[in-house]
Amino acid sequence: MRRMTHPSPARRARFALAGFIAAVLVAAGCTLPTFAPRVEVEGEASVAPLGASPQWRSCPETAEQVAGRAAPGMRYECARIAVPQRWNTTGGPATATPGGGATFEIALLRARSTKQRDRIGSLLVNPGGPGGSGVDTAVYLSLGEQFGGLPASVTERFDIVGFDPRGVARSSPVECISDTDLDASFGYDPDPESTAAFDGLVALNQRIGQACGAKYGDRLSLFGTEQAALDMDAVRAAVGDEKLTYLGYSYGTLLGAVYAQRFPERVRALVLDGAIDPRQNAVEASEGQAKGFERAFGNFVRWCSANADRCPLAPDARAAVTSAVDKARVSPVRGADGREATAGWVFYAVISSLYTEQGWQELARAVDQLAEGDPAGVFRLADAYAGRNPDGTYTNLFDANLAVNCADDEERPSLERIRQLQGQWRRAYPLFGPALAVGLLTCAKWPAEPDPYPTGKADGAPPILVVGTTGDPATPYEQTPALAAMLGVGRVLTWEGEGHTAYPQTTCVTEAVDAYLIDLTVPAEGLRCPAR
C-alpha cells in the first residue's frame, strides 16, 4: 500500500499526486500522461558542476514527449546541474560536504514566454508526490489557462522552471521495484483481514525493501526531503535568482517549508498549495488522510444522489462502490487482455477519482461499466494514479516515493501496531481506513536509517502563502492552518472547493495567488474563496 502526497515520515499523509496533474489526467477526453518516463535525448545537456552556470539547450522535444505538444509562444530549455549526494547540514547555511565527493544530477527545464515583459525572475515549481516530476509539471503549467496551466499574467513575468528532485524521473532516478511487485502491490486487497493475507502483504513489502537495499544500501538515506530542499537552493543559484520564488503542490509544500526554515533570508515568495503539517507523525498523517478521503467520498456520494442524470450509481453510490470492491475480492472482472480488476485496482480507481471533482463522473461511469463486465474504466483511473504504462511497465514514481518516504520516516510502527490500527480504522473509516493503516507497512522493514527533516519557524522569512481546499482528500484542510502556524509567517488562503489543491482553479484563488507572486501582495487575513 502506498502513501503519497508528501513524504511520509513520521509526519505525512499517504496518498497523493498534485491536484493540477490529477485534474489533467481524469478530465474527460484528456490524454496527457501523469509523469512521462525519462527519455534520453540526442545532445542532452552536459552536467554543470556545483556552483557553475548551467549550459542551457533548446529542448522543445521534451514538451512534446511530456504533453504531446509544445505551447505556442513558449521557448523550452533544458539543463543539468550536479549537487552533493549529501549536503553538510551541521549548523549555519548548508554547504557541500568538504572535499567534494559523489554527486547527483538534477534535471531542469525552463519555459519562457516569447511575450515576456518586465521579468521578475524564475518561478520554481514542484508537483508533489514525492516522486512527481517538476520538469513535466513546468511543461503542463506552460500550456496556458485553456489547459489548466498558469495564467499569462504569470508566464509573462516569470520563467517557469521545473526540476526533478533527486531520485525522481530524470535526476539520478531510484529504480529498484520490479513491475511485477508493483502490480502485486497495487492489486493486493486493500484490507487484508485474514492472518495469511496480512502476512502476505508484509512479505511483499519486505521483498521490495530487500531489493532496494541490495541495490542502494546506505545510499537510500540520501533521498530524504531535507537534502532535496537543499538542492533547491542550488537550483535557485543556477537560474541566477537572488531569492527564491516557488510554487509547491502537496508534498511540494513540505519541500518549500523546509527550504524556508533553512534559508529564510533567501525567500522572495512561496506558494504552498495542498499543505502538509510537517509535525504529524506517520500514524497521525495516515489517520488524517483516512478522514480526508472518507469526507471526499461522502461528498461524491451526495453529488451522485443529487445528479442522477450524470451518475449511474444513484441513488446509493456508496453501496455501489463498496459492492464493487467486495465483489472484486472473490470474482474479479477480467479485461480483454486477461488482466484482472482485483479489489486493489478498484480501490485505487476510487482514490484516483477523488483528487478532483471532475473525476467523480468518471468514477461513476467506471464502476457502472465494471458491473457490466468491462474493467477498462477502472484500469484507466487506477493506472493514472500508479504511473502504470499501457505495456505494463511503470515510471519510477513509486520507487522514488518509497525512497523519500522511508528516508524521512523517523517513527516506524511495529507490525502489531499496524494490525491494531487496521481494525480500529476499519470501524471508523470503513472504505479507506484499513488501507491507510496497512500502508504503514511500506517503511516498517525498510533497510536504511532515516534522515529526518527539520520542523519549526521560518524566522526572518517574508509572508508565505499557504493554500488549502476544504474538500481536499489527500492533504486535509486542517493541515493548512497548522503549516502556516508552524512557519510563523504563513498566511492562509482557503478555497471552499473539492479535490486536491486549488491554484489556478477559480478567479478568486488565481487573483489572490497572482497578486502575491507578482506584486508580493499578501491576501487579506482569513480570505475564503467560494467553490465557483
Short mmCIF file of C-alpha atoms in Angstrom, two decimals:
data_model
loop_
_atom_site.label_atom_id
_atom_site.label_comp_id
_atom_site.label_asym_id
_atom_site.label_seq_id
_atom_site.Cartn_x
_atom_site.Cartn_y
_atom_site.Cartn_z
CA MET A 1 0.00 0.00 0.00
CA ARG A 2 1.35 3.40 -0.92
CA ARG A 3 1.46 6.67 0.86
CA MET A 4 1.55 9.66 -1.34
CA THR A 5 1.25 13.32 -1.08
CA HIS A 6 4.22 14.25 0.79
CA PRO A 7 6.85 12.21 2.18
CA SER A 8 5.56 10.04 4.77
CA PRO A 9 7.92 10.47 7.57
CA ALA A 10 6.56 10.23 10.87
CA ARG A 11 4.75 13.16 9.59
CA ARG A 12 2.94 12.79 6.37
CA ALA A 13 -0.08 11.53 4.56
CA ARG A 14 -0.30 8.52 2.43
CA PHE A 15 -1.82 9.16 -0.97
CA ALA A 16 -1.46 11.99 -3.41
CA LEU A 17 -0.47 13.49 -6.66
CA ALA A 18 -0.59 17.19 -7.25
CA GLY A 19 -4.13 18.27 -7.96
CA PHE A 20 -3.08 20.04 -11.13
CA ILE A 21 -1.76 16.87 -12.73
CA ALA A 22 -4.55 14.71 -11.35
CA ALA A 23 -7.09 17.09 -12.86
CA VAL A 24 -5.31 16.89 -16.19
CA LEU A 25 -5.47 13.11 -16.07
CA VAL A 26 -9.08 12.47 -15.21
CA ALA A 27 -10.70 15.30 -17.15
CA ALA A 28 -12.98 13.85 -19.77
CA GLY A 29 -11.23 13.23 -23.05
CA CYS A 30 -7.80 14.18 -21.73
CA THR A 31 -4.86 12.09 -22.87
CA LEU A 32 -1.92 13.71 -21.14
CA PRO A 33 0.25 11.27 -19.16
CA THR A 34 0.84 11.64 -15.44
CA PHE A 35 4.60 11.57 -15.36
CA ALA A 36 6.40 10.92 -18.60
CA PRO A 37 9.19 8.35 -18.50
CA ARG A 38 12.66 9.64 -18.85
CA VAL A 39 13.71 9.77 -22.48
CA GLU A 40 17.37 10.16 -23.36
CA VAL A 41 17.71 12.85 -25.97
CA GLU A 42 20.40 13.32 -28.58
CA GLY A 43 22.63 16.14 -27.43
CA GLU A 44 21.40 16.12 -23.82
CA ALA A 45 22.95 18.98 -21.86
CA SER A 46 26.19 18.35 -20.03
CA VAL A 47 26.14 18.47 -16.25
CA ALA A 48 27.26 21.74 -14.68
CA PRO A 49 29.47 21.26 -11.59
CA LEU A 50 28.25 22.66 -8.28
CA GLY A 51 28.38 26.45 -8.40
CA ALA A 52 28.95 26.64 -12.14
CA SER A 53 26.46 28.18 -14.56
CA PRO A 54 24.38 25.51 -16.31
CA GLN A 55 24.55 25.03 -20.06
CA TRP A 56 21.00 25.53 -21.31
CA ARG A 57 20.00 23.93 -24.59
CA SER A 58 16.79 24.24 -26.57
CA CYS A 59 14.51 21.25 -25.85
CA PRO A 60 11.02 21.61 -27.38
CA GLU A 61 11.09 17.85 -27.85
CA THR A 62 10.78 17.42 -24.07
CA ALA A 63 7.50 19.32 -24.07
CA GLU A 64 6.29 17.21 -26.96
CA GLN A 65 7.24 13.99 -25.18
CA VAL A 66 5.55 15.06 -21.95
CA ALA A 67 2.37 16.74 -23.21
CA GLY A 68 2.15 15.85 -26.86
CA ARG A 69 2.79 19.45 -27.82
CA ALA A 70 4.90 22.48 -27.11
CA ALA A 71 2.87 25.55 -26.18
CA PRO A 72 2.76 28.27 -28.85
CA GLY A 73 4.77 31.28 -27.79
CA MET A 74 6.90 29.29 -25.34
CA ARG A 75 10.60 28.51 -25.58
CA TYR A 76 11.81 25.42 -23.74
CA GLU A 77 15.38 24.98 -22.50
CA CYS A 78 16.90 22.12 -20.51
CA ALA A 79 19.97 21.86 -18.32
CA ARG A 80 21.55 19.59 -15.73
CA ILE A 81 23.42 20.52 -12.57
CA ALA A 82 25.40 18.47 -10.07
CA VAL A 83 24.66 18.54 -6.34
CA PRO A 84 26.41 16.73 -3.49
CA GLN A 85 24.80 13.43 -2.61
CA ARG A 86 24.91 14.59 1.00
CA TRP A 87 24.92 18.22 1.99
CA ASN A 88 26.55 19.24 5.23
CA THR A 89 23.65 20.30 7.45
CA THR A 90 25.54 20.90 10.69
CA GLY A 91 24.96 24.48 11.77
CA GLY A 92 24.61 27.60 9.66
CA PRO A 93 23.70 27.64 5.99
CA ALA A 94 24.02 24.31 4.20
CA THR A 95 27.28 23.75 2.39
CA ALA A 96 28.65 21.00 0.19
CA THR A 97 30.43 18.25 2.06
CA PRO A 98 34.10 19.30 2.38
CA GLY A 99 36.25 17.64 -0.22
CA GLY A 100 33.52 17.25 -2.78
CA GLY A 101 32.57 13.61 -3.09
CA ALA A 102 29.87 11.86 -5.07
CA THR A 103 27.11 13.88 -6.72
CA PHE A 104 23.61 13.53 -8.09
CA GLU A 105 22.43 15.05 -11.36
CA ILE A 106 19.42 17.36 -11.19
CA ALA A 107 17.43 17.87 -14.40
CA LEU A 108 15.94 21.30 -15.08
CA LEU A 109 13.50 22.65 -17.66
CA ARG A 110 12.84 26.35 -18.24
CA ALA A 111 9.75 27.55 -20.11
CA ARG A 112 9.99 31.19 -21.19
CA SER A 113 7.23 33.13 -22.95
CA THR A 114 8.12 34.99 -26.12
CA LYS A 115 5.86 37.76 -24.74
CA GLN A 116 7.79 38.06 -21.52
CA ARG A 117 8.00 41.64 -20.19
CA ASP A 118 9.29 43.21 -17.01
CA ARG A 119 10.77 39.88 -15.99
CA ILE A 120 10.76 39.30 -12.24
CA GLY A 121 12.80 36.11 -12.24
CA SER A 122 12.12 32.38 -12.15
CA LEU A 123 9.14 30.59 -10.65
CA LEU A 124 10.36 27.20 -9.44
CA VAL A 125 7.63 24.54 -9.41
CA ASN A 126 7.17 21.11 -7.84
CA PRO A 127 4.06 18.87 -8.16
CA GLY A 128 4.43 16.75 -5.04
CA GLY A 129 4.40 13.01 -4.76
CA PRO A 130 7.04 12.50 -3.53
CA GLY A 131 8.12 11.23 -6.91
CA GLY A 132 6.42 13.73 -9.18
CA SER A 133 8.42 15.33 -11.97
CA GLY A 134 8.87 19.08 -11.80
CA VAL A 135 10.13 19.05 -15.39
CA ASP A 136 6.83 17.58 -16.53
CA THR A 137 4.90 20.00 -14.33
CA ALA A 138 6.66 23.03 -15.80
CA VAL A 139 5.57 21.82 -19.23
CA TYR A 140 1.95 21.35 -18.16
CA LEU A 141 1.84 24.73 -16.42
CA SER A 142 3.25 26.40 -19.53
CA LEU A 143 0.36 25.22 -21.72
CA GLY A 144 -1.89 28.10 -20.72
CA GLU A 145 -5.16 28.62 -18.94
CA GLN A 146 -7.21 26.71 -21.52
CA PHE A 147 -5.38 23.54 -20.47
CA GLY A 148 -5.40 24.28 -16.74
CA GLY A 149 -1.96 25.90 -16.77
CA LEU A 150 -0.74 29.19 -15.40
CA PRO A 151 -2.30 32.50 -16.48
CA ALA A 152 -0.45 34.70 -18.92
CA SER A 153 -0.08 37.32 -16.20
CA VAL A 154 2.38 34.93 -14.52
CA THR A 155 4.07 33.34 -17.53
CA GLU A 156 4.79 36.78 -18.99
CA ARG A 157 6.63 37.86 -15.83
CA PHE A 158 8.46 34.68 -14.83
CA ASP A 159 10.45 31.89 -16.37
CA ILE A 160 8.67 28.69 -15.30
CA VAL A 161 11.39 26.36 -14.02
CA GLY A 162 10.78 22.74 -13.13
CA PHE A 163 13.24 20.36 -11.53
CA ASP A 164 13.09 16.64 -10.96
CA PRO A 165 14.16 16.15 -7.33
CA ARG A 166 16.99 13.76 -6.58
CA GLY A 167 15.93 10.20 -7.30
CA VAL A 168 12.99 11.25 -9.47
CA ALA A 169 12.47 10.72 -13.23
CA ARG A 170 15.50 12.32 -14.97
CA SER A 171 17.52 13.17 -11.83
CA SER A 172 19.66 10.16 -10.88
CA PRO A 173 16.46 8.09 -10.64
CA VAL A 174 15.88 5.47 -7.97
CA GLU A 175 14.84 2.24 -9.67
CA CYS A 176 14.56 -0.85 -7.51
CA ILE A 177 10.95 -2.11 -7.57
CA SER A 178 10.06 -4.60 -10.27
CA ASP A 179 6.95 -4.13 -12.40
CA THR A 180 5.75 -7.49 -11.11
CA ASP A 181 5.97 -6.36 -7.49
CA LEU A 182 4.25 -3.08 -8.28
CA ASP A 183 1.41 -4.93 -9.98
CA ALA A 184 1.14 -7.22 -6.96
CA SER A 185 1.18 -4.29 -4.55
CA PHE A 186 -1.48 -2.22 -6.31
CA GLY A 187 -3.63 -5.27 -6.96
CA TYR A 188 -3.43 -6.53 -3.36
CA ASP A 189 -6.53 -6.49 -1.19
CA PRO A 190 -6.63 -3.00 0.43
CA ASP A 191 -7.96 -4.58 3.64
CA PRO A 192 -6.24 -7.95 4.14
CA GLU A 193 -8.28 -9.27 7.08
CA SER A 194 -7.02 -12.83 7.48
CA THR A 195 -3.66 -13.50 9.06
CA ALA A 196 -2.47 -15.16 5.88
CA ALA A 197 -3.46 -12.17 3.73
CA PHE A 198 -1.83 -9.69 6.11
CA ASP A 199 1.34 -11.76 6.32
CA GLY A 200 1.41 -11.95 2.53
CA LEU A 201 1.39 -8.16 2.30
CA VAL A 202 4.15 -7.95 4.92
CA ALA A 203 6.23 -10.37 2.85
CA LEU A 204 5.64 -8.35 -0.32
CA ASN A 205 6.80 -5.15 1.36
CA GLN A 206 9.83 -6.92 2.82
CA ARG A 207 10.76 -8.23 -0.63
CA ILE A 208 10.53 -4.73 -2.08
CA GLY A 209 12.64 -3.30 0.74
CA GLN A 210 15.27 -6.00 0.36
CA ALA A 211 15.53 -5.37 -3.38
CA CYS A 212 16.05 -1.65 -2.83
CA GLY A 213 18.52 -2.29 -0.01
CA ALA A 214 20.51 -4.73 -2.14
CA LYS A 215 20.86 -2.17 -4.92
CA TYR A 216 21.44 1.04 -2.95
CA GLY A 217 22.42 0.09 0.60
CA ASP A 218 23.03 3.10 2.85
CA ARG A 219 22.53 5.45 -0.10
CA LEU A 220 18.78 5.06 0.40
CA SER A 221 19.08 7.60 3.21
CA LEU A 222 20.26 10.24 0.71
CA PHE A 223 16.84 10.76 -0.89
CA GLY A 224 15.14 12.48 2.04
CA THR A 225 13.30 15.78 1.93
CA GLU A 226 15.90 17.97 3.63
CA GLN A 227 18.58 17.02 1.12
CA ALA A 228 16.18 17.74 -1.75
CA ALA A 229 15.24 21.09 -0.24
CA LEU A 230 18.93 22.00 -0.11
CA ASP A 231 19.18 21.07 -3.78
CA MET A 232 16.52 23.71 -4.41
CA ASP A 233 18.95 26.39 -3.29
CA ALA A 234 21.46 25.13 -5.83
CA VAL A 235 18.72 25.45 -8.46
CA ARG A 236 17.96 28.99 -7.29
CA ALA A 237 21.60 29.91 -7.72
CA ALA A 238 21.84 28.13 -11.07
CA VAL A 239 19.00 30.19 -12.59
CA GLY A 240 20.57 33.38 -11.26
CA ASP A 241 17.93 34.46 -8.74
CA GLU A 242 19.00 36.21 -5.56
CA LYS A 243 15.87 34.98 -3.81
CA LEU A 244 13.51 32.06 -4.43
CA THR A 245 10.01 32.35 -5.86
CA TYR A 246 8.33 28.96 -5.59
CA LEU A 247 5.06 27.16 -6.27
CA GLY A 248 4.84 23.82 -4.49
CA TYR A 249 1.87 21.47 -4.55
CA SER A 250 1.11 18.74 -1.99
CA TYR A 251 4.45 17.17 -0.95
CA GLY A 252 5.99 20.18 -2.65
CA THR A 253 4.69 22.25 0.28
CA LEU A 254 6.96 20.27 2.57
CA LEU A 255 9.95 20.97 0.35
CA GLY A 256 9.06 24.66 0.46
CA ALA A 257 8.60 24.66 4.22
CA VAL A 258 11.97 23.01 4.81
CA TYR A 259 13.61 25.46 2.40
CA ALA A 260 12.08 28.38 4.30
CA GLN A 261 13.46 27.07 7.58
CA ARG A 262 16.93 26.56 6.16
CA PHE A 263 17.14 29.74 4.05
CA PRO A 264 14.58 32.26 5.34
CA GLU A 265 16.63 35.21 4.07
CA ARG A 266 16.60 33.76 0.52
CA VAL A 267 12.82 33.58 0.24
CA ARG A 268 11.06 36.05 -2.07
CA ALA A 269 7.63 34.37 -2.24
CA LEU A 270 6.46 30.81 -1.57
CA VAL A 271 3.03 29.46 -2.52
CA LEU A 272 2.38 26.20 -0.67
CA ASP A 273 -0.81 24.67 -2.10
CA GLY A 274 -2.26 21.48 -0.62
CA ALA A 275 -0.45 21.96 2.65
CA ILE A 276 1.10 19.31 4.84
CA ASP A 277 1.60 19.64 8.58
CA PRO A 278 5.26 18.58 8.90
CA ARG A 279 4.88 17.90 12.62
CA GLN A 280 2.47 15.00 12.19
CA ASN A 281 3.87 11.55 12.75
CA ALA A 282 3.16 8.68 10.35
CA VAL A 283 0.14 7.39 12.23
CA GLU A 284 -1.40 10.85 12.65
CA ALA A 285 -0.87 11.66 8.99
CA SER A 286 -2.37 8.37 7.84
CA GLU A 287 -5.42 8.75 10.02
CA GLY A 288 -5.87 12.32 8.84
CA GLN A 289 -5.86 11.13 5.27
CA ALA A 290 -8.33 8.36 6.06
CA LYS A 291 -10.66 11.06 7.35
CA GLY A 292 -9.97 13.23 4.32
CA PHE A 293 -10.77 10.54 1.79
CA GLU A 294 -13.90 9.45 3.68
CA ARG A 295 -15.06 13.07 3.69
CA ALA A 296 -14.37 13.49 -0.03
CA PHE A 297 -16.08 10.19 -0.80
CA GLY A 298 -19.12 11.34 1.17
CA ASN A 299 -19.18 14.50 -0.94
CA PHE A 300 -19.10 12.33 -4.07
CA VAL A 301 -21.98 10.22 -2.77
CA ARG A 302 -24.11 13.30 -2.11
CA TRP A 303 -23.27 14.70 -5.54
CA CYS A 304 -24.31 11.41 -7.09
CA SER A 305 -27.67 11.45 -5.33
CA ALA A 306 -28.34 15.00 -6.49
CA ASN A 307 -27.21 14.34 -10.08
CA ALA A 308 -28.75 11.02 -11.04
CA ASP A 309 -28.74 12.04 -14.70
CA ARG A 310 -24.92 12.11 -14.63
CA CYS A 311 -24.31 9.40 -12.04
CA PRO A 312 -25.41 5.87 -12.97
CA LEU A 313 -24.67 4.74 -9.39
CA ALA A 314 -27.55 6.76 -7.94
CA PRO A 315 -29.40 6.55 -5.62
CA ASP A 316 -26.77 4.79 -3.46
CA ALA A 317 -23.27 5.33 -4.78
CA ARG A 318 -21.67 4.27 -1.51
CA ALA A 319 -23.28 0.86 -1.70
CA ALA A 320 -22.37 0.51 -5.37
CA VAL A 321 -18.67 1.28 -4.81
CA THR A 322 -18.43 -0.86 -1.67
CA SER A 323 -20.09 -3.72 -3.51
CA ALA A 324 -17.67 -3.36 -6.43
CA VAL A 325 -14.67 -3.70 -4.09
CA ASP A 326 -16.23 -6.66 -2.26
CA LYS A 327 -17.10 -8.49 -5.47
CA ALA A 328 -13.61 -7.93 -6.83
CA ARG A 329 -12.22 -9.79 -3.81
CA VAL A 330 -13.94 -13.03 -4.79
CA SER A 331 -14.63 -12.68 -8.51
CA PRO A 332 -12.54 -10.04 -10.22
CA VAL A 333 -13.63 -8.99 -13.70
CA ARG A 334 -11.13 -9.94 -16.38
CA GLY A 335 -10.33 -7.45 -19.13
CA ALA A 336 -9.84 -8.16 -22.80
CA ASP A 337 -6.08 -8.53 -22.22
CA GLY A 338 -6.58 -11.03 -19.40
CA ARG A 339 -5.78 -8.57 -16.60
CA GLU A 340 -8.00 -8.90 -13.53
CA ALA A 341 -9.62 -5.92 -11.81
CA THR A 342 -8.93 -7.10 -8.27
CA ALA A 343 -10.09 -5.27 -5.15
CA GLY A 344 -6.84 -3.32 -5.08
CA TRP A 345 -7.24 -1.96 -8.59
CA VAL A 346 -10.86 -0.98 -7.92
CA PHE A 347 -9.80 0.74 -4.71
CA TYR A 348 -7.10 2.76 -6.46
CA ALA A 349 -9.58 3.78 -9.13
CA VAL A 350 -11.66 5.30 -6.32
CA ILE A 351 -8.61 7.02 -4.83
CA SER A 352 -7.57 8.44 -8.20
CA SER A 353 -11.01 9.85 -8.93
CA LEU A 354 -11.25 11.79 -5.67
CA TYR A 355 -8.31 14.06 -6.47
CA THR A 356 -10.56 16.32 -8.50
CA GLU A 357 -14.29 16.92 -8.71
CA GLN A 358 -14.14 16.25 -12.45
CA GLY A 359 -13.17 12.67 -11.56
CA TRP A 360 -16.46 11.90 -9.83
CA GLN A 361 -18.39 11.29 -13.03
CA GLU A 362 -15.50 9.22 -14.37
CA LEU A 363 -15.63 7.05 -11.24
CA ALA A 364 -19.38 6.56 -11.50
CA ARG A 365 -19.05 5.53 -15.13
CA ALA A 366 -16.15 3.16 -14.41
CA VAL A 367 -17.92 1.37 -11.56
CA ASP A 368 -21.10 1.09 -13.60
CA GLN A 369 -19.16 -0.39 -16.53
CA LEU A 370 -17.37 -2.79 -14.19
CA ALA A 371 -20.74 -4.15 -13.06
CA GLU A 372 -21.47 -4.82 -16.74
CA GLY A 373 -18.23 -6.76 -17.15
CA ASP A 374 -15.94 -4.04 -18.53
CA PRO A 375 -13.00 -3.05 -16.26
CA ALA A 376 -11.38 -0.62 -18.74
CA GLY A 377 -12.53 2.49 -16.87
CA VAL A 378 -11.28 1.14 -13.56
CA PHE A 379 -7.87 0.40 -15.03
CA ARG A 380 -7.70 3.81 -16.70
CA LEU A 381 -8.21 5.60 -13.38
CA ALA A 382 -6.02 3.29 -11.32
CA ASP A 383 -3.17 3.24 -13.83
CA ALA A 384 -3.13 7.04 -13.95
CA TYR A 385 -2.59 7.06 -10.18
CA ALA A 386 0.00 4.30 -10.25
CA GLY A 387 2.08 5.61 -13.14
CA ARG A 388 1.47 2.32 -14.99
CA ASN A 389 2.04 2.41 -18.73
CA PRO A 390 -0.15 0.56 -21.27
CA ASP A 391 2.57 -2.08 -21.76
CA GLY A 392 2.58 -2.93 -18.04
CA THR A 393 5.78 -1.06 -17.19
CA TYR A 394 5.92 1.68 -14.58
CA THR A 395 7.60 5.02 -14.22
CA ASN A 396 9.87 5.36 -11.18
CA LEU A 397 7.19 7.39 -9.38
CA PHE A 398 6.73 4.86 -6.59
CA ASP A 399 10.36 3.81 -6.37
CA ALA A 400 11.13 7.44 -5.55
CA ASN A 401 8.04 7.78 -3.39
CA LEU A 402 9.12 4.89 -1.21
CA ALA A 403 12.74 6.03 -1.00
CA VAL A 404 11.76 9.54 0.09
CA ASN A 405 9.03 8.43 2.49
CA CYS A 406 11.27 5.97 4.27
CA ALA A 407 14.27 8.29 4.39
CA ASP A 408 12.06 10.86 6.10
CA ASP A 409 10.29 8.40 8.40
CA GLU A 410 11.64 8.60 11.94
CA GLU A 411 8.86 6.60 13.58
CA ARG A 412 8.11 3.22 12.06
CA PRO A 413 5.20 1.47 13.80
CA SER A 414 5.53 -2.22 14.63
CA LEU A 415 3.61 -4.84 12.69
CA GLU A 416 1.47 -5.41 15.76
CA ARG A 417 0.59 -1.72 15.97
CA ILE A 418 -0.28 -1.60 12.28
CA ARG A 419 -2.54 -4.63 12.63
CA GLN A 420 -4.27 -2.96 15.56
CA LEU A 421 -4.81 0.26 13.63
CA GLN A 422 -6.21 -1.69 10.69
CA GLY A 423 -9.06 -2.96 12.85
CA GLN A 424 -9.66 0.37 14.59
CA TRP A 425 -9.72 2.37 11.39
CA ARG A 426 -11.93 -0.19 9.63
CA ARG A 427 -14.63 0.73 12.14
CA ALA A 428 -14.00 4.47 11.99
CA TYR A 429 -13.29 4.91 8.25
CA PRO A 430 -14.68 1.79 6.56
CA LEU A 431 -13.56 2.27 2.96
CA PHE A 432 -10.19 3.98 3.40
CA GLY A 433 -9.04 3.37 6.98
CA PRO A 434 -7.71 -0.20 6.65
CA ALA A 435 -5.75 0.68 3.50
CA LEU A 436 -4.17 3.70 5.18
CA ALA A 437 -3.22 1.55 8.14
CA VAL A 438 -1.55 -1.22 6.15
CA GLY A 439 0.13 1.48 4.06
CA LEU A 440 2.37 1.97 7.08
CA LEU A 441 3.99 -1.37 6.23
CA THR A 442 5.99 0.18 3.40
CA CYS A 443 8.62 1.60 5.75
CA ALA A 444 8.17 -0.80 8.66
CA LYS A 445 11.02 -3.02 7.49
CA TRP A 446 12.97 -0.51 5.37
CA PRO A 447 16.68 -1.42 5.29
CA ALA A 448 18.16 2.08 5.70
CA GLU A 449 18.38 4.61 8.51
CA PRO A 450 16.08 7.65 8.33
CA ASP A 451 17.28 11.18 7.67
CA PRO A 452 14.53 13.35 9.21
CA TYR A 453 13.91 16.94 8.16
CA PRO A 454 13.59 19.94 10.50
CA THR A 455 10.33 21.37 11.73
CA GLY A 456 9.93 24.88 13.12
CA LYS A 457 9.55 28.53 12.32
CA ALA A 458 10.97 30.30 9.28
CA ASP A 459 12.27 33.23 11.31
CA GLY A 460 13.33 36.08 9.04
CA ALA A 461 11.30 34.96 6.01
CA PRO A 462 8.66 37.24 4.45
CA PRO A 463 4.97 36.18 4.49
CA ILE A 464 4.44 32.74 2.95
CA LEU A 465 1.12 31.93 1.29
CA VAL A 466 -0.38 28.61 2.46
CA VAL A 467 -3.35 27.44 0.37
CA GLY A 468 -5.89 24.84 1.45
CA THR A 469 -9.02 23.27 -0.06
CA THR A 470 -11.85 22.39 2.31
CA GLY A 471 -12.72 19.21 0.38
CA ASP A 472 -9.13 18.04 -0.17
CA PRO A 473 -8.90 14.27 0.43
CA ALA A 474 -5.13 13.87 0.26
CA THR A 475 -3.93 16.84 2.30
CA PRO A 476 -6.94 17.52 4.51
CA TYR A 477 -7.70 21.18 5.08
CA GLU A 478 -6.84 21.02 8.80
CA GLN A 479 -3.18 20.85 7.83
CA THR A 480 -3.28 24.26 6.14
CA PRO A 481 -3.54 26.46 9.25
CA ALA A 482 -1.22 24.05 11.06
CA LEU A 483 1.57 24.60 8.49
CA ALA A 484 1.02 28.36 8.49
CA ALA A 485 1.26 28.43 12.26
CA MET A 486 4.40 26.29 12.34
CA LEU A 487 6.21 28.59 9.92
CA GLY A 488 5.19 31.63 11.94
CA VAL A 489 4.95 33.75 8.78
CA GLY A 490 2.23 31.79 7.00
CA ARG A 491 -0.88 33.48 5.62
CA VAL A 492 -3.81 31.14 4.91
CA LEU A 493 -5.87 31.27 1.71
CA THR A 494 -8.89 28.95 1.75
CA TRP A 495 -10.75 27.52 -1.23
CA GLU A 496 -14.17 26.11 -0.37
CA GLY A 497 -13.92 23.58 -3.17
CA GLU A 498 -13.35 19.90 -3.87
CA GLY A 499 -10.27 17.97 -4.87
CA HIS A 500 -6.57 18.18 -4.18
CA THR A 501 -5.02 21.67 -4.44
CA ALA A 502 -6.58 24.94 -5.57
CA TYR A 503 -4.42 27.09 -7.87
CA PRO A 504 -5.29 28.11 -10.55
CA GLN A 505 -8.87 26.78 -10.49
CA THR A 506 -11.12 29.77 -9.78
CA THR A 507 -10.88 33.50 -10.38
CA CYS A 508 -10.76 34.26 -6.66
CA VAL A 509 -7.88 31.87 -5.95
CA THR A 510 -6.00 32.84 -9.11
CA GLU A 511 -6.21 36.58 -8.49
CA ALA A 512 -5.02 36.21 -4.90
CA VAL A 513 -2.08 33.98 -5.78
CA ASP A 514 -1.08 36.04 -8.83
CA ALA A 515 -1.03 39.27 -6.81
CA TYR A 516 1.20 37.60 -4.24
CA LEU A 517 3.61 36.12 -6.80
CA ILE A 518 3.87 39.23 -8.94
CA ASP A 519 3.49 42.15 -6.53
CA LEU A 520 4.09 40.41 -3.18
CA THR A 521 0.61 41.49 -2.11
CA VAL A 522 -0.45 39.20 0.73
CA PRO A 523 -4.16 38.22 0.73
CA ALA A 524 -6.34 39.60 3.49
CA GLU A 525 -6.30 37.58 6.69
CA GLY A 526 -8.95 34.86 6.55
CA LEU A 527 -9.72 35.19 2.83
CA ARG A 528 -12.03 32.37 1.72
CA CYS A 529 -12.74 31.77 -1.95
CA PRO A 530 -16.07 30.18 -2.96
CA ALA A 531 -16.19 26.87 -4.80
CA ARG A 532 -17.37 28.52 -8.00
#
